[in-house]
CSV table of C-alpha atoms in Angstrom, one decimal:
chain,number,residue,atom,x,y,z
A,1,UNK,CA,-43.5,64.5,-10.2
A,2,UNK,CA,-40.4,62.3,-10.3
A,3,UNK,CA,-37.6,62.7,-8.1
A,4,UNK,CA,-34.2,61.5,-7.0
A,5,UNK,CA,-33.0,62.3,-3.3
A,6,UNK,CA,-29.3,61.4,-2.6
A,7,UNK,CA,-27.9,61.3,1.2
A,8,UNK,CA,-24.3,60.2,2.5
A,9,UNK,CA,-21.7,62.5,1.6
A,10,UNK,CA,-19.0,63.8,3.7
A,11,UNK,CA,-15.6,64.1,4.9
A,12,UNK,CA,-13.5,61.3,4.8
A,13,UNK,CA,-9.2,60.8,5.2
A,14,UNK,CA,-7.8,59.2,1.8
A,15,UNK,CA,-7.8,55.0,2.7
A,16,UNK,CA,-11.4,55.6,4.1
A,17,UNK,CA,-15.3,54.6,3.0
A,18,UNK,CA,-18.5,56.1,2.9
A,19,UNK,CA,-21.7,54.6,1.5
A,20,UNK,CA,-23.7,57.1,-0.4
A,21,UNK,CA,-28.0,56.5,-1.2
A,22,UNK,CA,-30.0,56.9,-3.8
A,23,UNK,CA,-33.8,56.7,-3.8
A,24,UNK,CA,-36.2,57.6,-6.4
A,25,UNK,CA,-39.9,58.5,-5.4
A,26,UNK,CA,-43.0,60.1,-7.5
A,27,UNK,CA,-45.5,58.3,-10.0
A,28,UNK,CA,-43.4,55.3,-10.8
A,29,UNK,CA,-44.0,53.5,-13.1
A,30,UNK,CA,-40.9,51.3,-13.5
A,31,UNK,CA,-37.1,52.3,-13.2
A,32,UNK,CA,-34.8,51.3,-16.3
A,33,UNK,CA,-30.7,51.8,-15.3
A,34,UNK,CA,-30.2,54.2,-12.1
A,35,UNK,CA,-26.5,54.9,-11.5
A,36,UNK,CA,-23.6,57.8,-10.2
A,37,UNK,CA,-21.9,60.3,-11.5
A,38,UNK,CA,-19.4,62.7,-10.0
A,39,UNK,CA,-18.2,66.0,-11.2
A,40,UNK,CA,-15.2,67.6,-9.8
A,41,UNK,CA,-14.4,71.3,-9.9
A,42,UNK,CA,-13.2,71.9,-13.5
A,43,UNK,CA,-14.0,68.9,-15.3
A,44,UNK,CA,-16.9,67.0,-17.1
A,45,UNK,CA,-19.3,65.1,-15.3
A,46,UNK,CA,-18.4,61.6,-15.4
A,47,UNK,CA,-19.7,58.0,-15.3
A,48,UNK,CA,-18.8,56.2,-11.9
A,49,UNK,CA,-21.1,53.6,-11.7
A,50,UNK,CA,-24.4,52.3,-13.3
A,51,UNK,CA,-27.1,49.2,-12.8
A,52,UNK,CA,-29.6,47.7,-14.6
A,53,UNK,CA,-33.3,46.8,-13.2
A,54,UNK,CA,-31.5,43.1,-13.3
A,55,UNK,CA,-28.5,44.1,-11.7
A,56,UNK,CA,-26.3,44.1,-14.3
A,57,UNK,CA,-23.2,46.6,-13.2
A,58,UNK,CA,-20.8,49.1,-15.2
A,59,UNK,CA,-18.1,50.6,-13.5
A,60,UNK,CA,-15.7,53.6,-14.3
A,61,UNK,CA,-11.7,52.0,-14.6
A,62,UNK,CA,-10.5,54.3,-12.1
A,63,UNK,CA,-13.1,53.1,-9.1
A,64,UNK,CA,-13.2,49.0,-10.3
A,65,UNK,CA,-12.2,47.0,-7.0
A,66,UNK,CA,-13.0,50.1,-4.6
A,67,UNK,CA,-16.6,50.9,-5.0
A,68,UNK,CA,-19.9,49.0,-5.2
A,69,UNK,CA,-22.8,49.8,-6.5
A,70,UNK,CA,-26.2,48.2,-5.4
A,71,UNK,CA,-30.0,48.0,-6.0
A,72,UNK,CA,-33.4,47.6,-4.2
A,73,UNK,CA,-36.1,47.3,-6.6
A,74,UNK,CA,-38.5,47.2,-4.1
A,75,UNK,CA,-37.2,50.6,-2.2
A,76,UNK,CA,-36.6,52.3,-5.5
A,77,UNK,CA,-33.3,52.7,-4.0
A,78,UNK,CA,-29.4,52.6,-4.8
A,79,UNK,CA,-26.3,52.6,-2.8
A,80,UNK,CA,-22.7,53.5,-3.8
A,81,UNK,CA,-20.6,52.0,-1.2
A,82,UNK,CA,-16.9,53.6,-1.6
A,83,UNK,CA,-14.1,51.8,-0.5
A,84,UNK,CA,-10.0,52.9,-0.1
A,85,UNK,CA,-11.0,56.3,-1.3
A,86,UNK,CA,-8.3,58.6,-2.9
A,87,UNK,CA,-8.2,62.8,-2.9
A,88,UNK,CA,-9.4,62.0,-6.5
A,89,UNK,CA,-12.5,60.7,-5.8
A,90,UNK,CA,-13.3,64.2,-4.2
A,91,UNK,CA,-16.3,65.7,-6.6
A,92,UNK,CA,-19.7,66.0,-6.1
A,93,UNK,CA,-21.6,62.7,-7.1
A,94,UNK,CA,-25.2,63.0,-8.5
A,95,UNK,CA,-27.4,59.9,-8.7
A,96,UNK,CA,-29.2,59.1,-12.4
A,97,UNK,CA,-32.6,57.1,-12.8
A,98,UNK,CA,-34.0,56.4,-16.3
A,99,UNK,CA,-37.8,56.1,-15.2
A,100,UNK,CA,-41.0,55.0,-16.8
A,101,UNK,CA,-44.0,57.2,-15.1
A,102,UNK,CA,-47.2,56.1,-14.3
A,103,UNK,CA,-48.5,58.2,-17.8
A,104,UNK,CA,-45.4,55.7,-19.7
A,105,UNK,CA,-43.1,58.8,-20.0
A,106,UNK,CA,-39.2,58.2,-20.4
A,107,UNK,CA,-37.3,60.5,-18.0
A,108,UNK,CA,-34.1,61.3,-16.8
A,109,UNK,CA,-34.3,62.6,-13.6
A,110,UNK,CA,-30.8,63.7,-11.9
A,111,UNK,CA,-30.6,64.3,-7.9
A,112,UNK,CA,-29.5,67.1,-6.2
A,113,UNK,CA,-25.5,65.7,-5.7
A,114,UNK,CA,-24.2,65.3,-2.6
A,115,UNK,CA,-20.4,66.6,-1.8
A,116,UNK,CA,-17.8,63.7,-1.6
A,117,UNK,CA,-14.0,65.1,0.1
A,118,UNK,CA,-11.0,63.2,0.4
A,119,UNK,CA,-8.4,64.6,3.1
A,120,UNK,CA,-4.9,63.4,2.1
């Protein structure tokens, strides 16, 4: 059993931050790319963010400059930290991990999402 367990959302006024978590637990073998995504009522799930096991980062145009994504390999963990955040950004935002178990199966295991609003 893989899973991903997400924790940070809220309430915040537009200009404000919140740091969301990410962190993956189960028989592990090795995580590939973990990364966000947010889907807002009506509309598509979307990329916001991705890294590589080497930290290599990929970023949606509309959050480039505002939000950071990070990685600790050791924790099996990721953190969005959200920065000057607009009524847009309101969605909920799930966190992705392409895994390798312990029995070498590829999965892609989605958390639960955690609410992000924006207050204008």
């Amino acid at each position: 059993q893989v899973q991903l367990v997400e924790s940070g959302g809220g309430l915040v006024q537009a200009g404000g931050s919140l740091r969301l978590s990410c962190t993956a637990s189960g028989r592990i073998s090795r995580i590939n790319d973990m990364g966000w995504y947010r889907q807002a009522p009506g509309k598509q799930r979307e990329l916001v963010a991705t890294i590589t096991s080497g930290g290599s980062t990929n970023y949606a145009d509309g959050v480039k400059g505002r939000f950071t994504i990070s990685r600790d390999n050791a924790k099996n963990t990721i953190a969005l930290q959200m920065n000057s955040l607009k009524p847009e950004d309101k969605a909920v935002y799930y966190c992705y991990a392409r895994i390798v178990d312990i029995f070498r199966s590829l999965l892609d295991r989605w958390g639960r999402g955690t609410q992000v609003t924006v207050s204008s």
